[in-house]
PDB file of C-alpha atoms and ligand atoms in Angstrom:
ATOM      1  CA  UNK A  20      97.543 120.700  38.040  1.00 71.00           C
ATOM      2  CA  UNK A  21      93.869 119.812  37.555  1.00 90.00           C
ATOM      3  CA  UNK A  22      91.685 118.164  40.120  1.00 96.00           C
ATOM      4  CA  UNK A  23      91.296 114.411  40.502  1.00 97.00           C
ATOM      5  CA  UNK A  24      88.195 112.535  39.357  1.00 98.00           C
ATOM      6  CA  UNK A  25      85.488 111.007  41.501  1.00 98.00           C
ATOM      7  CA  UNK A  26      84.652 107.615  40.015  1.00 98.00           C
ATOM      8  CA  UNK A  27      82.032 105.353  41.577  1.00 98.00           C
ATOM      9  CA  UNK A  28      81.275 101.665  41.057  1.00 98.00           C
ATOM     10  CA  UNK A  29      77.850 100.280  41.866  1.00 98.00           C
ATOM     11  CA  UNK A  30      76.084  96.973  41.583  1.00 98.00           C
ATOM     12  CA  UNK A  31      74.750  93.961  43.435  1.00 98.00           C
ATOM     13  CA  UNK A  32      76.961  91.920  45.751  1.00 97.00           C
ATOM     14  CA  UNK A  33      79.614  89.807  43.988  1.00 97.00           C
ATOM     15  CA  UNK A  34      79.264  91.713  40.729  1.00 97.00           C
ATOM     16  CA  UNK A  35      83.042  92.193  40.502  1.00 97.00           C
ATOM     17  CA  UNK A  36      83.231  95.792  41.675  1.00 98.00           C
ATOM     18  CA  UNK A  37      86.057  95.286  44.144  1.00 97.00           C
ATOM     19  CA  UNK A  38      88.212  93.338  41.662  1.00 98.00           C
ATOM     20  CA  UNK A  39      87.742  95.945  38.949  1.00 98.00           C
ATOM     21  CA  UNK A  40      88.334  98.848  41.334  1.00 98.00           C
ATOM     22  CA  UNK A  41      91.641  97.313  42.432  1.00 98.00           C
ATOM     23  CA  UNK A  42      92.799  96.689  38.850  1.00 98.00           C
ATOM     24  CA  UNK A  43      91.772 100.173  37.780  1.00 98.00           C
ATOM     25  CA  UNK A  44      93.560 101.885  40.668  1.00 98.00           C
ATOM     26  CA  UNK A  45      96.769  99.932  39.920  1.00 98.00           C
ATOM     27  CA  UNK A  46      96.499 100.843  36.247  1.00 98.00           C
ATOM     28  CA  UNK A  47      95.992 104.575  36.867  1.00 98.00           C
ATOM     29  CA  UNK A  48      98.840 104.678  39.385  1.00 98.00           C
ATOM     30  CA  UNK A  49     101.094 102.890  36.892  1.00 98.00           C
ATOM     31  CA  UNK A  50     100.443 105.778  34.495  1.00 98.00           C
ATOM     32  CA  UNK A  51     101.563 108.198  37.190  1.00 98.00           C
ATOM     33  CA  UNK A  52      98.010 109.389  37.931  1.00 98.00           C
ATOM     34  CA  UNK A  53      97.658 109.556  41.698  1.00 98.00           C
ATOM     35  CA  UNK A  54      94.674 107.352  42.519  1.00 98.00           C
ATOM     36  CA  UNK A  55      93.217 105.893  45.713  1.00 99.00           C
ATOM     37  CA  UNK A  56      90.830 103.018  46.240  1.00 98.00           C
ATOM     38  CA  UNK A  57      87.962 103.886  48.570  1.00 99.00           C
ATOM     39  CA  UNK A  58      84.872 101.947  49.602  1.00 98.00           C
ATOM     40  CA  UNK A  59      81.571 102.519  51.318  1.00 99.00           C
ATOM     41  CA  UNK A  60      80.773 101.422  53.897  1.00 98.00           C
ATOM     42  CA  UNK A  61      84.177 102.549  55.216  1.00 99.00           C
ATOM     43  CA  UNK A  62      84.239 100.140  58.131  1.00 98.00           C
ATOM     44  CA  UNK A  63      87.253 101.621  59.946  1.00 98.00           C
ATOM     45  CA  UNK A  64      85.455 104.621  61.498  1.00 98.00           C
ATOM     46  CA  UNK A  65      83.275 104.483  64.625  1.00 98.00           C
ATOM     47  CA  UNK A  66      80.152 104.666  62.449  1.00 99.00           C
ATOM     48  CA  UNK A  67      81.653 102.083  60.098  1.00 98.00           C
ATOM     49  CA  UNK A  68      82.097  99.685  63.005  1.00 98.00           C
ATOM     50  CA  UNK A  69      78.397  99.897  63.821  1.00 98.00           C
ATOM     51  CA  UNK A  70      77.567  99.230  60.164  1.00 98.00           C
ATOM     52  CA  UNK A  71      79.979  96.298  60.126  1.00 98.00           C
ATOM     53  CA  UNK A  72      78.276  94.736  63.141  1.00 98.00           C
ATOM     54  CA  UNK A  73      74.972  94.937  61.310  1.00 98.00           C
ATOM     55  CA  UNK A  74      76.207  93.726  57.907  1.00 98.00           C
ATOM     56  CA  UNK A  75      78.011  90.735  59.414  1.00 98.00           C
ATOM     57  CA  UNK A  76      74.778  89.822  61.259  1.00 97.00           C
ATOM     58  CA  UNK A  77      76.328  90.294  64.721  1.00 98.00           C
ATOM     59  CA  UNK A  78      73.983  93.158  65.617  1.00 98.00           C
ATOM     60  CA  UNK A  79      70.419  94.155  64.840  1.00 98.00           C
ATOM     61  CA  UNK A  80      69.427  97.720  64.016  1.00 98.00           C
ATOM     62  CA  UNK A  81      66.235  99.344  62.788  1.00 98.00           C
ATOM     63  CA  UNK A  82      66.275  99.519  58.949  1.00 98.00           C
ATOM     64  CA  UNK A  83      65.960 103.301  58.997  1.00 98.00           C
ATOM     65  CA  UNK A  84      68.635 103.689  61.658  1.00 98.00           C
ATOM     66  CA  UNK A  85      71.158 101.675  59.654  1.00 98.00           C
ATOM     67  CA  UNK A  86      70.225 103.571  56.493  1.00 99.00           C
ATOM     68  CA  UNK A  87      71.109 106.830  58.246  1.00 99.00           C
ATOM     69  CA  UNK A  88      74.351 105.254  59.496  1.00 98.00           C
ATOM     70  CA  UNK A  89      75.374 104.370  55.930  1.00 99.00           C
ATOM     71  CA  UNK A  90      74.654 107.964  54.905  1.00 99.00           C
ATOM     72  CA  UNK A  91      76.498 109.405  57.921  1.00 99.00           C
ATOM     73  CA  UNK A  92      79.470 107.224  56.989  1.00 99.00           C
ATOM     74  CA  UNK A  93      79.588 109.052  53.638  1.00 99.00           C
ATOM     75  CA  UNK A  94      79.069 112.485  55.169  1.00 99.00           C
ATOM     76  CA  UNK A  95      81.849 112.004  57.707  1.00 99.00           C
ATOM     77  CA  UNK A  96      84.277 111.489  54.817  1.00 99.00           C
ATOM     78  CA  UNK A  97      83.084 114.377  52.605  1.00 98.00           C
ATOM     79  CA  UNK A  98      85.768 116.823  53.789  1.00 98.00           C
ATOM     80  CA  UNK A  99      88.475 114.272  52.963  1.00 98.00           C
ATOM     81  CA  UNK A 100      86.879 113.432  49.597  1.00 98.00           C
ATOM     82  CA  UNK A 101      86.896 117.129  48.659  1.00 98.00           C
ATOM     83  CA  UNK A 102      90.433 117.637  49.908  1.00 98.00           C
ATOM     84  CA  UNK A 103      91.808 114.643  47.984  1.00 98.00           C
ATOM     85  CA  UNK A 104      90.089 115.564  44.739  1.00 98.00           C
ATOM     86  CA  UNK A 105      91.141 119.209  44.982  1.00 96.00           C
ATOM     87  CA  UNK A 106      94.739 118.106  45.484  1.00 97.00           C
ATOM     88  CA  UNK A 107      94.665 116.148  42.216  1.00 97.00           C
ATOM     89  CA  UNK A 108      94.001 112.657  43.564  1.00 98.00           C
ATOM     90  CA  UNK A 109      91.494 110.497  41.710  1.00 98.00           C
ATOM     91  CA  UNK A 110      89.191 108.444  43.928  1.00 98.00           C
ATOM     92  CA  UNK A 111      87.872 105.114  42.704  1.00 99.00           C
ATOM     93  CA  UNK A 112      85.020 104.325  45.068  1.00 99.00           C
ATOM     94  CA  UNK A 113      83.498 100.897  45.584  1.00 98.00           C
ATOM     95  CA  UNK A 114      79.794 101.748  46.329  1.00 98.00           C
ATOM     96  CA  UNK A 115      78.315 105.117  47.239  1.00 99.00           C
ATOM     97  CA  UNK A 116      74.915 106.712  47.824  1.00 98.00           C
ATOM     98  CA  UNK A 117      73.187 104.706  45.071  1.00 98.00           C
ATOM     99  CA  UNK A 118      73.842 101.532  47.074  1.00 98.00           C
ATOM    100  CA  UNK A 119      72.367 103.279  50.085  1.00 98.00           C
ATOM    101  CA  UNK A 120      69.122 103.995  48.247  1.00 98.00           C
ATOM    102  CA  UNK A 121      68.951 100.666  46.381  1.00 98.00           C
ATOM    103  CA  UNK A 122      69.468  98.430  49.427  1.00 98.00           C
ATOM    104  CA  UNK A 123      67.024 100.261  51.704  1.00 98.00           C
ATOM    105  CA  UNK A 124      64.325 100.821  49.101  1.00 98.00           C
ATOM    106  CA  UNK A 125      64.618  97.093  48.219  1.00 98.00           C
ATOM    107  CA  UNK A 126      63.284  96.508  51.741  1.00 98.00           C
ATOM    108  CA  UNK A 127      60.156  98.409  50.740  1.00 98.00           C
ATOM    109  CA  UNK A 128      60.943 101.906  52.001  1.00 98.00           C
ATOM    110  CA  UNK A 129      59.983 104.955  49.994  1.00 98.00           C
ATOM    111  CA  UNK A 130      62.739 105.881  47.554  1.00 98.00           C
ATOM    112  CA  UNK A 131      62.416 109.604  48.209  1.00 98.00           C
ATOM    113  CA  UNK A 132      62.862 109.048  51.929  1.00 98.00           C
ATOM    114  CA  UNK A 133      65.924 106.946  51.151  1.00 98.00           C
ATOM    115  CA  UNK A 134      67.474 109.660  48.978  1.00 98.00           C
ATOM    116  CA  UNK A 135      66.876 112.536  51.358  1.00 98.00           C
ATOM    117  CA  UNK A 136      69.823 112.106  53.723  1.00 98.00           C
ATOM    118  CA  UNK A 137      72.303 111.916  50.838  1.00 98.00           C
ATOM    119  CA  UNK A 138      71.191 115.160  49.163  1.00 98.00           C
ATOM    120  CA  UNK A 139      74.168 117.504  48.839  1.00 98.00           C
ATOM    121  CA  UNK A 140      76.869 114.841  48.772  1.00 98.00           C
ATOM    122  CA  UNK A 141      79.565 115.327  46.123  1.00 98.00           C
ATOM    123  CA  UNK A 142      78.287 113.971  42.799  1.00 98.00           C
ATOM    124  CA  UNK A 143      80.512 111.401  41.074  1.00 98.00           C
ATOM    125  CA  UNK A 144      82.061 112.365  37.731  1.00 98.00           C
ATOM    126  CA  UNK A 145      81.312 108.876  36.462  1.00 98.00           C
ATOM    127  CA  UNK A 146      79.257 105.931  37.682  1.00 98.00           C
ATOM    128  CA  UNK A 147      79.947 102.387  36.476  1.00 98.00           C
ATOM    129  CA  UNK A 148      77.118  99.970  37.076  1.00 98.00           C
ATOM    130  CA  UNK A 149      78.252  96.356  37.131  1.00 98.00           C
ATOM    131  CA  UNK A 150      75.281  94.524  35.702  1.00 98.00           C
ATOM    132  CA  UNK A 151      75.216  90.858  36.621  1.00 96.00           C
ATOM    133  CA  UNK A 152      72.698  88.041  36.623  1.00 96.00           C
ATOM    134  CA  UNK A 153      71.865  87.603  40.295  1.00 96.00           C
ATOM    135  CA  UNK A 154      72.024  83.804  40.022  1.00 95.00           C
ATOM    136  CA  UNK A 155      75.509  83.999  38.442  1.00 95.00           C
ATOM    137  CA  UNK A 156      76.674  86.267  41.277  1.00 94.00           C
ATOM    138  CA  UNK A 157      75.344  83.843  43.902  1.00 94.00           C
ATOM    139  CA  UNK A 158      77.891  81.158  42.966  1.00 94.00           C
ATOM    140  CA  UNK A 159      80.883  83.509  43.305  1.00 93.00           C
ATOM    141  CA  UNK A 160      83.317  83.242  46.273  1.00 90.00           C
ATOM    142  CA  UNK A 161      81.936  83.391  49.844  1.00 90.00           C
ATOM    143  CA  UNK A 162      78.509  84.603  48.728  1.00 93.00           C
ATOM    144  CA  UNK A 163      75.963  84.362  51.513  1.00 91.00           C
ATOM    145  CA  UNK A 164      78.260  85.277  54.409  1.00 94.00           C
ATOM    146  CA  UNK A 165      76.901  88.781  54.877  1.00 96.00           C
ATOM    147  CA  UNK A 166      73.419  90.127  55.406  1.00 97.00           C
ATOM    148  CA  UNK A 167      71.592  90.857  52.099  1.00 98.00           C
ATOM    149  CA  UNK A 168      73.468  88.122  50.197  1.00 97.00           C
ATOM    150  CA  UNK A 169      70.292  86.238  49.306  1.00 96.00           C
ATOM    151  CA  UNK A 170      69.195  85.967  45.661  1.00 96.00           C
ATOM    152  CA  UNK A 171      65.581  87.069  46.184  1.00 97.00           C
ATOM    153  CA  UNK A 172      66.709  90.224  47.954  1.00 98.00           C
ATOM    154  CA  UNK A 173      69.476  90.901  45.424  1.00 98.00           C
ATOM    155  CA  UNK A 174      66.867  90.764  42.647  1.00 98.00           C
ATOM    156  CA  UNK A 175      64.936  93.525  44.377  1.00 98.00           C
ATOM    157  CA  UNK A 176      68.158  95.520  44.830  1.00 98.00           C
ATOM    158  CA  UNK A 177      68.843  95.163  41.123  1.00 98.00           C
ATOM    159  CA  UNK A 178      65.354  96.468  40.287  1.00 98.00           C
ATOM    160  CA  UNK A 179      65.942  99.450  42.570  1.00 98.00           C
ATOM    161  CA  UNK A 180      69.281 100.166  40.883  1.00 98.00           C
ATOM    162  CA  UNK A 181      67.450 100.032  37.526  1.00 98.00           C
ATOM    163  CA  UNK A 182      65.020 102.719  38.624  1.00 96.00           C
ATOM    164  CA  UNK A 183      67.840 104.846  40.042  1.00 98.00           C
ATOM    165  CA  UNK A 184      69.939 104.569  36.899  1.00 98.00           C
ATOM    166  CA  UNK A 185      70.676 107.876  35.214  1.00 97.00           C
ATOM    167  CA  UNK A 186      71.355 108.229  31.462  1.00 98.00           C
ATOM    168  CA  UNK A 187      74.974 109.143  32.211  1.00 97.00           C
ATOM    169  CA  UNK A 188      75.695 105.817  33.951  1.00 98.00           C
ATOM    170  CA  UNK A 189      78.038 103.401  32.227  1.00 98.00           C
ATOM    171  CA  UNK A 190      76.465  99.955  32.335  1.00 98.00           C
ATOM    172  CA  UNK A 191      79.084  97.199  32.279  1.00 98.00           C
ATOM    173  CA  UNK A 192      78.318  93.587  31.413  1.00 98.00           C
ATOM    174  CA  UNK A 193      79.784  92.061  34.571  1.00 97.00           C
ATOM    175  CA  UNK A 194      79.399  88.548  33.175  1.00 96.00           C
ATOM    176  CA  UNK A 195      82.323  89.246  30.805  1.00 97.00           C
ATOM    177  CA  UNK A 196      85.904  88.180  31.633  1.00 97.00           C
ATOM    178  CA  UNK A 197      87.902  90.179  34.188  1.00 98.00           C
ATOM    179  CA  UNK A 198      90.397  91.204  31.473  1.00 98.00           C
ATOM    180  CA  UNK A 199      87.781  92.405  29.019  1.00 98.00           C
ATOM    181  CA  UNK A 200      85.981  94.452  31.623  1.00 98.00           C
ATOM    182  CA  UNK A 201      89.259  95.943  32.805  1.00 98.00           C
ATOM    183  CA  UNK A 202      90.173  97.058  29.266  1.00 98.00           C
ATOM    184  CA  UNK A 203      86.785  98.704  28.746  1.00 98.00           C
ATOM    185  CA  UNK A 204      87.053 100.496  32.082  1.00 98.00           C
ATOM    186  CA  UNK A 205      90.600 101.762  31.511  1.00 98.00           C
ATOM    187  CA  UNK A 206      89.646 103.391  28.241  1.00 98.00           C
ATOM    188  CA  UNK A 207      86.488 104.950  29.624  1.00 98.00           C
ATOM    189  CA  UNK A 208      88.007 106.221  32.875  1.00 98.00           C
ATOM    190  CA  UNK A 209      90.896 107.920  31.054  1.00 98.00           C
ATOM    191  CA  UNK A 210      88.295 109.923  29.129  1.00 97.00           C
ATOM    192  CA  UNK A 211      86.548 110.846  32.372  1.00 96.00           C
ATOM    193  CA  UNK A 212      89.845 112.018  33.869  1.00 96.00           C
ATOM    194  CA  UNK A 213      90.570 114.247  30.903  1.00 95.00           C
ATOM    195  CA  UNK A 214      87.028 115.655  30.824  1.00 94.00           C
ATOM    196  CA  UNK A 215      86.693 116.585  34.456  1.00 91.00           C
ATOM    197  CA  UNK A 216      90.132 118.126  34.973  1.00 86.00           C
ATOM    198  CA  UNK A 217      88.876 121.651  34.406  1.00 87.00           C
ATOM    199  CA  UNK A 218      85.368 121.337  35.795  1.00 93.00           C
ATOM    200  CA  UNK A 219      84.141 121.655  39.368  1.00 94.00           C
ATOM    201  CA  UNK A 220      82.932 118.761  41.460  1.00 95.00           C
ATOM    202  CA  UNK A 221      79.142 119.153  41.734  1.00 95.00           C
ATOM    203  CA  UNK A 222      76.596 118.109  44.344  1.00 96.00           C
TER     204      UNK A 222
HETATM  205  N1  LIG B 323      75.222  98.837  51.632  1.00 68.53           N
HETATM  206  C1  LIG B 323      76.270  99.612  51.231  1.00 68.53           C
HETATM  207  C2  LIG B 323      74.029  99.417  52.048  1.00 68.53           C
HETATM  208  O1  LIG B 323      73.091  98.714  52.402  1.00 68.53           O
HETATM  209  N2  LIG B 323      73.925 100.785  52.065  1.00 68.53           N
HETATM  210  C3  LIG B 323      74.949 101.593  51.688  1.00 68.53           C
HETATM  211  O2  LIG B 323      74.819 102.822  51.728  1.00 68.53           O
HETATM  212  C4  LIG B 323      76.176 100.983  51.243  1.00 68.53           C
HETATM  213  C5  LIG B 323      77.312 101.845  50.837  1.00 68.53           C
HETATM  214  O3  LIG B 323      76.525  97.095  52.463  1.00 68.53           O
HETATM  215  N3  LIG B 323      75.637  94.308  50.716  1.00 68.53           N
HETATM  216  C6  LIG B 323      75.379  97.394  51.695  1.00 68.53           C
HETATM  217  C7  LIG B 323      75.614  96.719  50.389  1.00 68.53           C
HETATM  218  C8  LIG B 323      76.461  95.504  50.713  1.00 68.53           C
HETATM  219  C9  LIG B 323      76.987  95.792  52.115  1.00 68.53           C
HETATM  220  O4  LIG B 323      79.117  96.361  51.191  1.00 68.53           O
HETATM  221  C10 LIG B 323      78.478  95.705  52.243  1.00 68.53           C
HETATM  222  P1  LIG B 323      80.246  95.591  50.328  1.00 68.53           P
HETATM  223  O5  LIG B 323      80.654  96.593  49.268  1.00 68.53           O
HETATM  224  O6  LIG B 323      79.565  94.388  49.714  1.00 68.53           O
HETATM  225  O7  LIG B 323      81.338  95.243  51.272  1.00 68.53           O
HETATM  226 MG1  LIG B 324      79.363  92.514  49.451  1.00 68.53          MG
END
């Protein structure tokens, strides 16, 4: 049996990542392909709890300290990521290191500094960038509850994502209907699964 795939979704808040991740995971499981839905931040760990306090505006933390927390939250799960993928499970991950860099560099911090702590993390086999008009996203359900959910800041985040974007990224028009996006993703992810089965996960 080949390894599982490591598929990451990125984008601004309320761009539809979580909805599409859920639909995709259900679809892949319905085909008999073992798939799990993951997310970063993973708020259930001790580090994740600290992040949650910050994101929900209960606690204050220095920008650089919280950046390192987000990165540590990924690093603490690397052994499990590797184990799952090696055992043939595909991981569909709602946000990863690109969010880490985009959200902190949008505050004005040097992008290289932001990238440093994530160097060496497992590299996704595919990245889907949900591209949405920030104003359209701002009228979607419970927008504004969490820290960062402010249009001016989201515009900066989007610019940072644009400069992080690699040629291999799949840019999805997140203004399209849920069904249309889902169909596009299913087709594309099946190709990714087939392609990466006999390759190694890289860093
Ligand atoms: N976020 C997420 C960061 O600032 N850095 C990171 O490394 C990650 C993974 O957390 N506004 C921010 C982006 C989101 C917030 O995530 C909560 P979500 O997926 O919206 O629940
Ligand atoms: Mg959010």
